[in-house]
Tab-separated table of N, CA and C in Angstrom:
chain	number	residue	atom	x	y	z
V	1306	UNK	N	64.039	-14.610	-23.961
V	1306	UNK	CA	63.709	-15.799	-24.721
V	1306	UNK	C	63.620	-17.003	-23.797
V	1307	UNK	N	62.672	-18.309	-24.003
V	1307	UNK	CA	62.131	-19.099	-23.284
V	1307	UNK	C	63.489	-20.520	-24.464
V	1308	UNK	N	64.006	-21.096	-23.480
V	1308	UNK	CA	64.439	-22.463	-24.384
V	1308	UNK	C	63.463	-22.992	-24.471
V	1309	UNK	N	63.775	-23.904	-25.475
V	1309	UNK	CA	62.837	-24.942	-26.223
V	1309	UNK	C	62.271	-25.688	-25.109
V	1310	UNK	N	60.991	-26.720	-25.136
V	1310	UNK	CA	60.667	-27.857	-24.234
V	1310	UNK	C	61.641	-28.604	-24.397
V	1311	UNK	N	61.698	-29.524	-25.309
V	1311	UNK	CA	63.521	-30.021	-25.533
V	1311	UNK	C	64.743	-29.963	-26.171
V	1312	UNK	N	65.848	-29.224	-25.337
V	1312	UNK	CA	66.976	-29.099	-26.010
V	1312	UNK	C	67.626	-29.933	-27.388
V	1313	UNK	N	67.412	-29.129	-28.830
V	1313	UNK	CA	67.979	-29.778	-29.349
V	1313	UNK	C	66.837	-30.937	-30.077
V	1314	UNK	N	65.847	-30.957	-29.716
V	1314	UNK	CA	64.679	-31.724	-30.471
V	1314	UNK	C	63.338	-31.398	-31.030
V	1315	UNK	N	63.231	-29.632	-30.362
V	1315	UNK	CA	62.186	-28.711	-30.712
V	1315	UNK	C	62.310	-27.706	-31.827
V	1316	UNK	N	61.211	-27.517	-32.414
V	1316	UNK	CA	61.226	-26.165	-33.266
V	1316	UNK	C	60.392	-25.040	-32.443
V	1317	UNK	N	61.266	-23.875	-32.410
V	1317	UNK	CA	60.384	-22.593	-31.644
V	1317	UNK	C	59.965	-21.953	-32.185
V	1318	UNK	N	58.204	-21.679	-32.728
V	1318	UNK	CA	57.979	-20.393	-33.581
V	1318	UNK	C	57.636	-19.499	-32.469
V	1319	UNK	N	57.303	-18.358	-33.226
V	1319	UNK	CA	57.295	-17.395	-32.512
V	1319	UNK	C	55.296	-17.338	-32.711
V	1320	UNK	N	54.970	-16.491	-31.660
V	1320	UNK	CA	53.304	-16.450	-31.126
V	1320	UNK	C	52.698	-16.064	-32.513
V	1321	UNK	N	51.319	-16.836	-32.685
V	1321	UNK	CA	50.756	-16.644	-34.189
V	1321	UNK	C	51.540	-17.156	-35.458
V	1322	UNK	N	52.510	-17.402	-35.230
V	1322	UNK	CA	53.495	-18.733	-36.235
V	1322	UNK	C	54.190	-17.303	-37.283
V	1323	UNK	N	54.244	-16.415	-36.965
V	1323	UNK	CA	54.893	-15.298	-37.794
V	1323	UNK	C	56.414	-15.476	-38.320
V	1324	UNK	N	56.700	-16.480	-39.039
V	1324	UNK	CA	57.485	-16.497	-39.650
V	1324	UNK	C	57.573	-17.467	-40.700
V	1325	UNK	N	59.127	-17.748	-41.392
V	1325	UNK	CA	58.962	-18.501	-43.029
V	1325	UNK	C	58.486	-20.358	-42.378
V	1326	UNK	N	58.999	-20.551	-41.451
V	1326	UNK	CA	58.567	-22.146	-40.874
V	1326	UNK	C	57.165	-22.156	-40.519
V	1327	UNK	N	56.660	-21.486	-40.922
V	1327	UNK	CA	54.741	-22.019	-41.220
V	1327	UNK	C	54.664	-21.626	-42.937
V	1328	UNK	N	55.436	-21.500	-43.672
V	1328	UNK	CA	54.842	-21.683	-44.941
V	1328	UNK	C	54.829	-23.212	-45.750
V	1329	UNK	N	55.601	-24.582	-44.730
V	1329	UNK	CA	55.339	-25.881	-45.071
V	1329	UNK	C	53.755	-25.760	-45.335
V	1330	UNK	N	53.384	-25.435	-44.016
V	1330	UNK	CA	51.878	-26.102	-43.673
V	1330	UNK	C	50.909	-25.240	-44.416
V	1331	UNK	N	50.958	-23.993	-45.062
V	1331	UNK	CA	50.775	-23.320	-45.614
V	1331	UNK	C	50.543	-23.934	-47.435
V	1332	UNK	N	51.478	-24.195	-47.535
V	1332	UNK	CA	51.709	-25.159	-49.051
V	1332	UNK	C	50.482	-26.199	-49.034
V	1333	UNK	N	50.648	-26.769	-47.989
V	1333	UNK	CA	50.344	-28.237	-48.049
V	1333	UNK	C	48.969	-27.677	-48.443
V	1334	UNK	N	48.419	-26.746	-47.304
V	1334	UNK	CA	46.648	-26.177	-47.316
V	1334	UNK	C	46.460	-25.701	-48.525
V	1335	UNK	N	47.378	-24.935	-49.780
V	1335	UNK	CA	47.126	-24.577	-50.800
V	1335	UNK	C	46.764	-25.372	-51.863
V	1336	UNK	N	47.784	-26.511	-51.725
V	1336	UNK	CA	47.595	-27.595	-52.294
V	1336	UNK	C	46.343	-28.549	-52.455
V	1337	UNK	N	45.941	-28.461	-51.177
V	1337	UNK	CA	44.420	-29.196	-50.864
V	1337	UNK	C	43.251	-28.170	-51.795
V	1338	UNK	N	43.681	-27.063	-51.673
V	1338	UNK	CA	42.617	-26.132	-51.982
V	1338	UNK	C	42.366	-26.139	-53.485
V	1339	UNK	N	43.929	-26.332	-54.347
V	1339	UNK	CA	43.706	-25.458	-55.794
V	1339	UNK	C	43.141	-27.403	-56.133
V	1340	UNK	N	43.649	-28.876	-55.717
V	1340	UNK	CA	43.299	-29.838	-55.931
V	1340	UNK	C	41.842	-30.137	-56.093
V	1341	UNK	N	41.511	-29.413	-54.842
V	1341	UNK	CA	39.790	-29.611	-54.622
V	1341	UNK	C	39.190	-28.939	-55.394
V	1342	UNK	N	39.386	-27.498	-56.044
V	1342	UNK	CA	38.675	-26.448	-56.710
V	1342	UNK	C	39.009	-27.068	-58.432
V	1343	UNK	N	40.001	-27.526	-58.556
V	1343	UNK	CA	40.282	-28.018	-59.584
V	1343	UNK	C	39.461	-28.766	-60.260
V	1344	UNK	N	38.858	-29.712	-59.200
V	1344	UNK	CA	37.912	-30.509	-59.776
V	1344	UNK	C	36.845	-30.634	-59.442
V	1345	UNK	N	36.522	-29.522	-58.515
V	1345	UNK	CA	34.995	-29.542	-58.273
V	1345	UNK	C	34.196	-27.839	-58.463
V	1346	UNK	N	35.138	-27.095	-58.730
V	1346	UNK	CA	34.943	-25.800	-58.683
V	1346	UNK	C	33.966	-25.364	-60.233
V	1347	UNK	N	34.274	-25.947	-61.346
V	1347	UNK	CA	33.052	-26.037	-62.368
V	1347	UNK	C	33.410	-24.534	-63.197
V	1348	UNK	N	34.620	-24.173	-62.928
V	1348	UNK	CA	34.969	-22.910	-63.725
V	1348	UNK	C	34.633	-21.415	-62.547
V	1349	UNK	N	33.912	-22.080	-61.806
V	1349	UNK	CA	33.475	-20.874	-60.673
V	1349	UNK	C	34.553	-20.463	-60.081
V	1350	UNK	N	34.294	-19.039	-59.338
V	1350	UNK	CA	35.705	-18.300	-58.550
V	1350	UNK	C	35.823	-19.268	-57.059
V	1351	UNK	N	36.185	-19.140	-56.722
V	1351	UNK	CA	36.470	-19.084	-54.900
V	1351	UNK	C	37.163	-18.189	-54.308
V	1352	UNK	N	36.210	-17.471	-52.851
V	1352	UNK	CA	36.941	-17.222	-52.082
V	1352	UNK	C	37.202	-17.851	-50.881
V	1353	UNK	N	38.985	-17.370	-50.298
V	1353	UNK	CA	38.608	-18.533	-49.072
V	1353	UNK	C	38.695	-17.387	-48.200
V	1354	UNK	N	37.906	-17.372	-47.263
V	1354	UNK	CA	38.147	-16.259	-45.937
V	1354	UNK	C	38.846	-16.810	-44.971
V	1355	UNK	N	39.602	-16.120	-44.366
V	1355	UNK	CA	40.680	-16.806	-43.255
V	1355	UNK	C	40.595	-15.526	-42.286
V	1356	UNK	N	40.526	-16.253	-40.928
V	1356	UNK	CA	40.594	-14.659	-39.768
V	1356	UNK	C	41.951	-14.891	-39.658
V	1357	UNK	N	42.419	-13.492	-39.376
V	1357	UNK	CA	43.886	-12.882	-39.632
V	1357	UNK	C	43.666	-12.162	-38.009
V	1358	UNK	N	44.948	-12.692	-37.254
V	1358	UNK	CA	45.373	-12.566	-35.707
V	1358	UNK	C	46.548	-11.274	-36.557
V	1359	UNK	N	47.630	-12.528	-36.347
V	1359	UNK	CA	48.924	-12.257	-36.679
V	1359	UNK	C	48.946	-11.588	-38.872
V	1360	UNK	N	47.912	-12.524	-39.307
V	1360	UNK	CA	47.532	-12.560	-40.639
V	1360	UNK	C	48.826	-13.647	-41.366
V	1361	UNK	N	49.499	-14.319	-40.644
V	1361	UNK	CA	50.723	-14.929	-41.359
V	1361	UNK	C	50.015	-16.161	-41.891
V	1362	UNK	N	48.840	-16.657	-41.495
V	1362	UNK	CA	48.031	-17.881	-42.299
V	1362	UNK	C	47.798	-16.971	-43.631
V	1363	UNK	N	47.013	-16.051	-43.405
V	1363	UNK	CA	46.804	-15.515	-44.786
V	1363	UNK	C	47.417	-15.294	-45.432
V	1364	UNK	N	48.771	-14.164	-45.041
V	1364	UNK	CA	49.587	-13.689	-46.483
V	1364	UNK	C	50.374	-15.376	-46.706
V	1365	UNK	N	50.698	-16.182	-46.321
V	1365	UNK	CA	51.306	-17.315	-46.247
V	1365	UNK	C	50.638	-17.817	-47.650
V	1366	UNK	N	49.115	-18.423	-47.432
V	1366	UNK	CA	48.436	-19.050	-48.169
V	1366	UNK	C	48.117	-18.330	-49.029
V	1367	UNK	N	47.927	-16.913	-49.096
V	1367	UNK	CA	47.792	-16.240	-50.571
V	1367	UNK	C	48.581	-16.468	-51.244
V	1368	UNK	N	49.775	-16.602	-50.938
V	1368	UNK	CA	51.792	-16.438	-52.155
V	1368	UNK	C	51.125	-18.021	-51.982
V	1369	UNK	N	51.046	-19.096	-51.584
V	1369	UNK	CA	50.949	-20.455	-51.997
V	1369	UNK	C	49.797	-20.664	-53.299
V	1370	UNK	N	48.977	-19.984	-52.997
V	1370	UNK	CA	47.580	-20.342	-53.737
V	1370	UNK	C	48.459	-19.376	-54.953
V	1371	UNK	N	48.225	-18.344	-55.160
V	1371	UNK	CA	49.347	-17.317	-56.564
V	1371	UNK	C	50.677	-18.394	-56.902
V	1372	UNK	N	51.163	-18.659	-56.108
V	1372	UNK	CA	52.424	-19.702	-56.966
V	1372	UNK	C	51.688	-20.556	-57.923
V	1373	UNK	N	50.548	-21.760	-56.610
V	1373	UNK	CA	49.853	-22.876	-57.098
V	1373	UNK	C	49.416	-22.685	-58.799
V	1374	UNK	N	48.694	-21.350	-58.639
V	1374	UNK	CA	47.806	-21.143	-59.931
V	1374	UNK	C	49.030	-20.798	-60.835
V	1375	UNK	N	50.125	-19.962	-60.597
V	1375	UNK	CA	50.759	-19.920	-61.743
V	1375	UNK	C	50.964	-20.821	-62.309
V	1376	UNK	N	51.830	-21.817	-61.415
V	1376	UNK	CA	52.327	-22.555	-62.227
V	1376	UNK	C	51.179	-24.178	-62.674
V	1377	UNK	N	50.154	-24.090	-62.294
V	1377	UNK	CA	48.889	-24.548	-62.996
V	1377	UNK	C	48.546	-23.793	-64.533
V	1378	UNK	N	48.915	-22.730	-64.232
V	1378	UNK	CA	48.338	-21.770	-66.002
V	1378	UNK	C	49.582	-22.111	-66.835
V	1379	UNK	N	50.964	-22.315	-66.280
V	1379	UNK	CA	51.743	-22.472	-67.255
V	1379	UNK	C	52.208	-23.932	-67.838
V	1380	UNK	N	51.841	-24.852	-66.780
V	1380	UNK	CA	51.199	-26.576	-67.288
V	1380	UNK	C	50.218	-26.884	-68.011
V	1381	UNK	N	49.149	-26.134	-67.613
V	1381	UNK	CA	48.074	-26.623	-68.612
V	1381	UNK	C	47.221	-25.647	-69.472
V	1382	UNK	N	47.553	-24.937	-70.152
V	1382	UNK	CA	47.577	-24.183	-70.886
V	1382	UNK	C	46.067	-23.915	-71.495
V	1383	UNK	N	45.795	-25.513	-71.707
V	1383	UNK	CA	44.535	-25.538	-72.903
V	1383	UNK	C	43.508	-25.501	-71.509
V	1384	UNK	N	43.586	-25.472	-70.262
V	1384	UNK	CA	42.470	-25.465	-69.396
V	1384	UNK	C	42.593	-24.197	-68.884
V	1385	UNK	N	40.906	-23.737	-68.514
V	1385	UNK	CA	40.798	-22.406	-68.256
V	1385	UNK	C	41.308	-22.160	-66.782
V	1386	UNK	N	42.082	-20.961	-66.174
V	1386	UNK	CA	42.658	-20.786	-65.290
V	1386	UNK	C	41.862	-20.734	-63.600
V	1387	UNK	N	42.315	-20.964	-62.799
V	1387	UNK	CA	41.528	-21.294	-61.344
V	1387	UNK	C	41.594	-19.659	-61.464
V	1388	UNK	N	40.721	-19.086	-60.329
V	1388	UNK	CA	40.063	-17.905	-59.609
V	1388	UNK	C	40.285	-18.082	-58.722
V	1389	UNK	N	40.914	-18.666	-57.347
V	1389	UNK	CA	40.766	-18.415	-56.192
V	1389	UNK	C	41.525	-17.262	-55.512
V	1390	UNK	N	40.801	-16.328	-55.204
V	1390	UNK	CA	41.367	-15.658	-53.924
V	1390	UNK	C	41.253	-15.738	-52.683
V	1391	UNK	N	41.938	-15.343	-51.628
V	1391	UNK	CA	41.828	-14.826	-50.300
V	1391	UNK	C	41.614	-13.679	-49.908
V	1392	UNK	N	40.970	-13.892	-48.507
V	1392	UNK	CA	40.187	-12.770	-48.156
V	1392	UNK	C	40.631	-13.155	-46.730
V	1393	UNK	N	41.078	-12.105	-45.897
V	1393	UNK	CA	41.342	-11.185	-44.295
V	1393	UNK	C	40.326	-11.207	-43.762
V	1394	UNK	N	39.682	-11.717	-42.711
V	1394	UNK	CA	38.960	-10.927	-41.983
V	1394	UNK	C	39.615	-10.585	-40.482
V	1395	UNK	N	40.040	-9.301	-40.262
V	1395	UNK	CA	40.834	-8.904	-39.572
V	1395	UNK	C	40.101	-9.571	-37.733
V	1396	UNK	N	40.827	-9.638	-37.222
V	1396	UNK	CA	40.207	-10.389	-35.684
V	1396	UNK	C	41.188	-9.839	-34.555
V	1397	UNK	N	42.356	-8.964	-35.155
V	1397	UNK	CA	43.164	-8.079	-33.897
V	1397	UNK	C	43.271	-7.049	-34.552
V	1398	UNK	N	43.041	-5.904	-34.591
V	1398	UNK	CA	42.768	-4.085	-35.025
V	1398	UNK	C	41.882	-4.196	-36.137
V	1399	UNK	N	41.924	-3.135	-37.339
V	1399	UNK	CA	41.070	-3.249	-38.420
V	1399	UNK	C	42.167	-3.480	-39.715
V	1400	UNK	N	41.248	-3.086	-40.577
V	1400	UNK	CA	42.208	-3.424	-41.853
V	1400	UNK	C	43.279	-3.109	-42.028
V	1401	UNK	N	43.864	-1.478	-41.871
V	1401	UNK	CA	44.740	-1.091	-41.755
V	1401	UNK	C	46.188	-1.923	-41.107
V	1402	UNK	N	45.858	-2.549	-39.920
V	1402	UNK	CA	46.402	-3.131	-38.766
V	1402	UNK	C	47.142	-4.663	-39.963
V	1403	UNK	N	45.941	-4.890	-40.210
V	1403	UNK	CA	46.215	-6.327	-40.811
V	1403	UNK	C	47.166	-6.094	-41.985
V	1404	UNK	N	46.894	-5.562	-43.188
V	1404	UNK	CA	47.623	-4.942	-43.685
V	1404	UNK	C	49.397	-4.964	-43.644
V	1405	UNK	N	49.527	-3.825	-42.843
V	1405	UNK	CA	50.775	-3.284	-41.940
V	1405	UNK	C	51.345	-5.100	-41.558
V	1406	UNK	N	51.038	-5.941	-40.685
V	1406	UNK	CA	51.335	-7.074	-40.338
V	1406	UNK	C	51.508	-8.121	-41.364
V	1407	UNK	N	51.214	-8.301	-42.655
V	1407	UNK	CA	51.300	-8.711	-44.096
V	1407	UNK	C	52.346	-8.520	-44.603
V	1408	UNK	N	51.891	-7.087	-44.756
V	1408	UNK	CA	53.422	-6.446	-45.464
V	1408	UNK	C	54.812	-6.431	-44.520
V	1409	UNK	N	54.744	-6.241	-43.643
V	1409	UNK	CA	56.212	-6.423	-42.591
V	1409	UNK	C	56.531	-8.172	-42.840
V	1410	UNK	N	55.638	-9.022	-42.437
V	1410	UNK	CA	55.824	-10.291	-42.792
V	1410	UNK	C	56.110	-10.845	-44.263
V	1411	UNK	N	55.752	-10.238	-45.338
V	1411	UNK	CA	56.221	-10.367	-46.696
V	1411	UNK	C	57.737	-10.115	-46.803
V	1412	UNK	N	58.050	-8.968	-46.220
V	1412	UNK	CA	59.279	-8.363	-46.530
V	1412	UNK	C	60.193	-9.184	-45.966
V	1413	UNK	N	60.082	-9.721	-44.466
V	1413	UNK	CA	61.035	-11.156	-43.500
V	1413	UNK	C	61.041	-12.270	-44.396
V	1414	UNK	N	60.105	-12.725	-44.968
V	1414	UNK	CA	60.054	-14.021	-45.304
V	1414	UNK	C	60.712	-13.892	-47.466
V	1415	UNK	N	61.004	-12.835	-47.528
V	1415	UNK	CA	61.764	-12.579	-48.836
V	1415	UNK	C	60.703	-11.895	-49.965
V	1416	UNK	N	59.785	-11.394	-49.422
V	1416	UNK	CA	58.798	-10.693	-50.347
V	1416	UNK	C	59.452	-9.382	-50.868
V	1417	UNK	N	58.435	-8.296	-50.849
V	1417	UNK	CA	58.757	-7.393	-51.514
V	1417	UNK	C	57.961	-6.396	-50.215
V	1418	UNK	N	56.937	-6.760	-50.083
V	1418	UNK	CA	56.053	-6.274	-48.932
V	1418	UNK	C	55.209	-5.153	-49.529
V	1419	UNK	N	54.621	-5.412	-50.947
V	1419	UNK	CA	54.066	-4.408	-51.403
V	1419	UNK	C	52.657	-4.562	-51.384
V	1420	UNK	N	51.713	-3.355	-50.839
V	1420	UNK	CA	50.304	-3.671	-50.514
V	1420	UNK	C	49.640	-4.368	-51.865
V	1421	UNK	N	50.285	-4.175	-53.050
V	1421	UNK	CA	49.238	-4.753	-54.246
V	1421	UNK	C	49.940	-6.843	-54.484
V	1422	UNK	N	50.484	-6.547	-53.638
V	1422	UNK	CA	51.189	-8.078	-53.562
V	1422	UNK	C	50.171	-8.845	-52.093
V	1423	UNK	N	48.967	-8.232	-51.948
V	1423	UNK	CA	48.892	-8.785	-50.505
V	1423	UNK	C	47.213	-9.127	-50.205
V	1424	UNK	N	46.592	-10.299	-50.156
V	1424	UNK	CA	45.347	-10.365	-49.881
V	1424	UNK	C	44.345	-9.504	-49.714
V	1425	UNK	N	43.047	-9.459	-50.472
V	1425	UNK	CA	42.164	-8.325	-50.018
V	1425	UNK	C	41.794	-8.763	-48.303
V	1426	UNK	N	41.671	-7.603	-47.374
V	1426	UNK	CA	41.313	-7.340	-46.796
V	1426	UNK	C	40.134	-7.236	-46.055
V	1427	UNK	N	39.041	-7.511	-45.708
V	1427	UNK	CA	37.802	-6.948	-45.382
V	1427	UNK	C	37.860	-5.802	-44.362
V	1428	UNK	N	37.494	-4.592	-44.514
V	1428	UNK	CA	37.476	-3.103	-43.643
V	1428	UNK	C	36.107	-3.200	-42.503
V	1429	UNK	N	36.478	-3.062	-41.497
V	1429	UNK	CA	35.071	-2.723	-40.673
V	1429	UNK	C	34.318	-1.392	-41.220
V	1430	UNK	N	32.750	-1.666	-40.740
V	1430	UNK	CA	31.807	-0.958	-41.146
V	1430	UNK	C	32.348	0.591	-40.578
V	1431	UNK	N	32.393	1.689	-41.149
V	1431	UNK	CA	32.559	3.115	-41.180
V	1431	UNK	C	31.819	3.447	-40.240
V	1432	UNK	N	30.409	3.225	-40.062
V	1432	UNK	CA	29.379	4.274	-39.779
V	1432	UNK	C	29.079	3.755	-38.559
V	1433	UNK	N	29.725	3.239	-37.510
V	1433	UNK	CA	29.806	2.745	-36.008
V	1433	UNK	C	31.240	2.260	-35.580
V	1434	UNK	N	31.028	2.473	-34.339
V	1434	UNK	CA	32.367	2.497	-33.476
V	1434	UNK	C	32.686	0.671	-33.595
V	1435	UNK	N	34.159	0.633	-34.002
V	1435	UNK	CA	35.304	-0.952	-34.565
V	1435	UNK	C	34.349	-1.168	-33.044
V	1436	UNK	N	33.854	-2.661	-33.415
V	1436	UNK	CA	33.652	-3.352	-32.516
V	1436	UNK	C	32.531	-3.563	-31.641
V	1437	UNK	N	31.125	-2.583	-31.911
V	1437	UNK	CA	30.434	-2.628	-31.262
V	1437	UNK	C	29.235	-3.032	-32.200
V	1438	UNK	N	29.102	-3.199	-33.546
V	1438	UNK	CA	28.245	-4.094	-34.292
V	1438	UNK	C	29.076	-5.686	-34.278
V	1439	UNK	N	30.108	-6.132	-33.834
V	1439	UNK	CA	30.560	-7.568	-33.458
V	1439	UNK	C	29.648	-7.778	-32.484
V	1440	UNK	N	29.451	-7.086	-31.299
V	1440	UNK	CA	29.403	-7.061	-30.003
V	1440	UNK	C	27.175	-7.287	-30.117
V	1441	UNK	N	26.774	-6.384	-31.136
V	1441	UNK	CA	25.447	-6.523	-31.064
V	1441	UNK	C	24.851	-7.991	-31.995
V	1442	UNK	N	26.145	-7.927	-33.231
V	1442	UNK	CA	25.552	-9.000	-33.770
V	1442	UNK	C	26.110	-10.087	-33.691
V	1443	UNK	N	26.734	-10.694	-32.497
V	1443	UNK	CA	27.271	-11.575	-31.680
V	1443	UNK	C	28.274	-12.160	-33.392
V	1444	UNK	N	29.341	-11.428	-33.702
V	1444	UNK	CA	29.949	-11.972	-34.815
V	1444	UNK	C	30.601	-10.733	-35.411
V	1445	UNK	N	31.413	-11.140	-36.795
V	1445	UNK	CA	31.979	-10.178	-37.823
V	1445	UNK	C	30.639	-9.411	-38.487
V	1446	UNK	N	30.224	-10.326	-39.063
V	1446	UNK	CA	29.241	-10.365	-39.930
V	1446	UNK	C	27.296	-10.288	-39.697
V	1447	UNK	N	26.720	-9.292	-40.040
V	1447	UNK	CA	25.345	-9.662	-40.071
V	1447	UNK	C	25.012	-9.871	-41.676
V	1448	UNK	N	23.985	-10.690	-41.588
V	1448	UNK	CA	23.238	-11.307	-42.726
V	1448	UNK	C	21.742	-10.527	-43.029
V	1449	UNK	N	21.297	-10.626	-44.123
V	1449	UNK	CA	19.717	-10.109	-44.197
V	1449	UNK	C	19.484	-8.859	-44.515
């Protein structure tokens, strides 16, 4: 272990922020999100895609955004309920990987760590080798 830059005046997370002291900043981003969709979203869903290293932004902000909306459905009753989900796009192994790193991090931070408790995922394409349609279509994703 590395001491702090300053003794006694620093907070140390650990690499990729994998633990419960990034779910402040986590809140705060949920907050911005269900505020903004609230009033500009028009009854429509949202998804938000987030690339997942460590995935602790994601499962973080999924349990924020699921709190947010609950307790939005149980305040306002007579208004129709937000849709937003999250979505993984894995950026260190594949889905599986991300996954596994969710659920271990659910379970530390007081979850349950159960896969149906945990952001959809996006899976790389089956029918070519992880990593070499990134590599042709300079990205995650091709379009068209």
């Amino acid at each position: 272990d590395l001491p702090p830059p300053v003794p006694g005046g620093s907070l140390w997370i650990p690499q990729g922020g994998a633990c419960s002291v990034a779910q402040i900043g986590s809140d705060v981003l949920a907050e911005e999100i269900v505020d903004y969709w609230s009033g500009n979203g028009k009854g429509m869903p949202l998804a938000v895609c987030v690339p997942g290293g460590t995935c602790t932004t994601a499962l973080l902000l999924h349990r924020s955004l699921n709190r947010l909306m609950e307790q939005r459905r149980s305040e306002k009753k007579n208004e129709p309920p937000l849709d937003i989900r999250l979505v993984v796009i894995p950026c260190v192994g594949d889905d599986e990987y991300a996954m596994r790193q969710m659920m271990s991090l659910d379970r530390s931070v007081g979850g349950r760590g159960r896969r149906e408790d945990m952001p959809a995922v996006l899976k790389p394409r089956s029918d070519i080798e992880y990593g070499s349609a990134r590599r042709r279509a300079k990205g995650y994703f091709t379009f068209g």
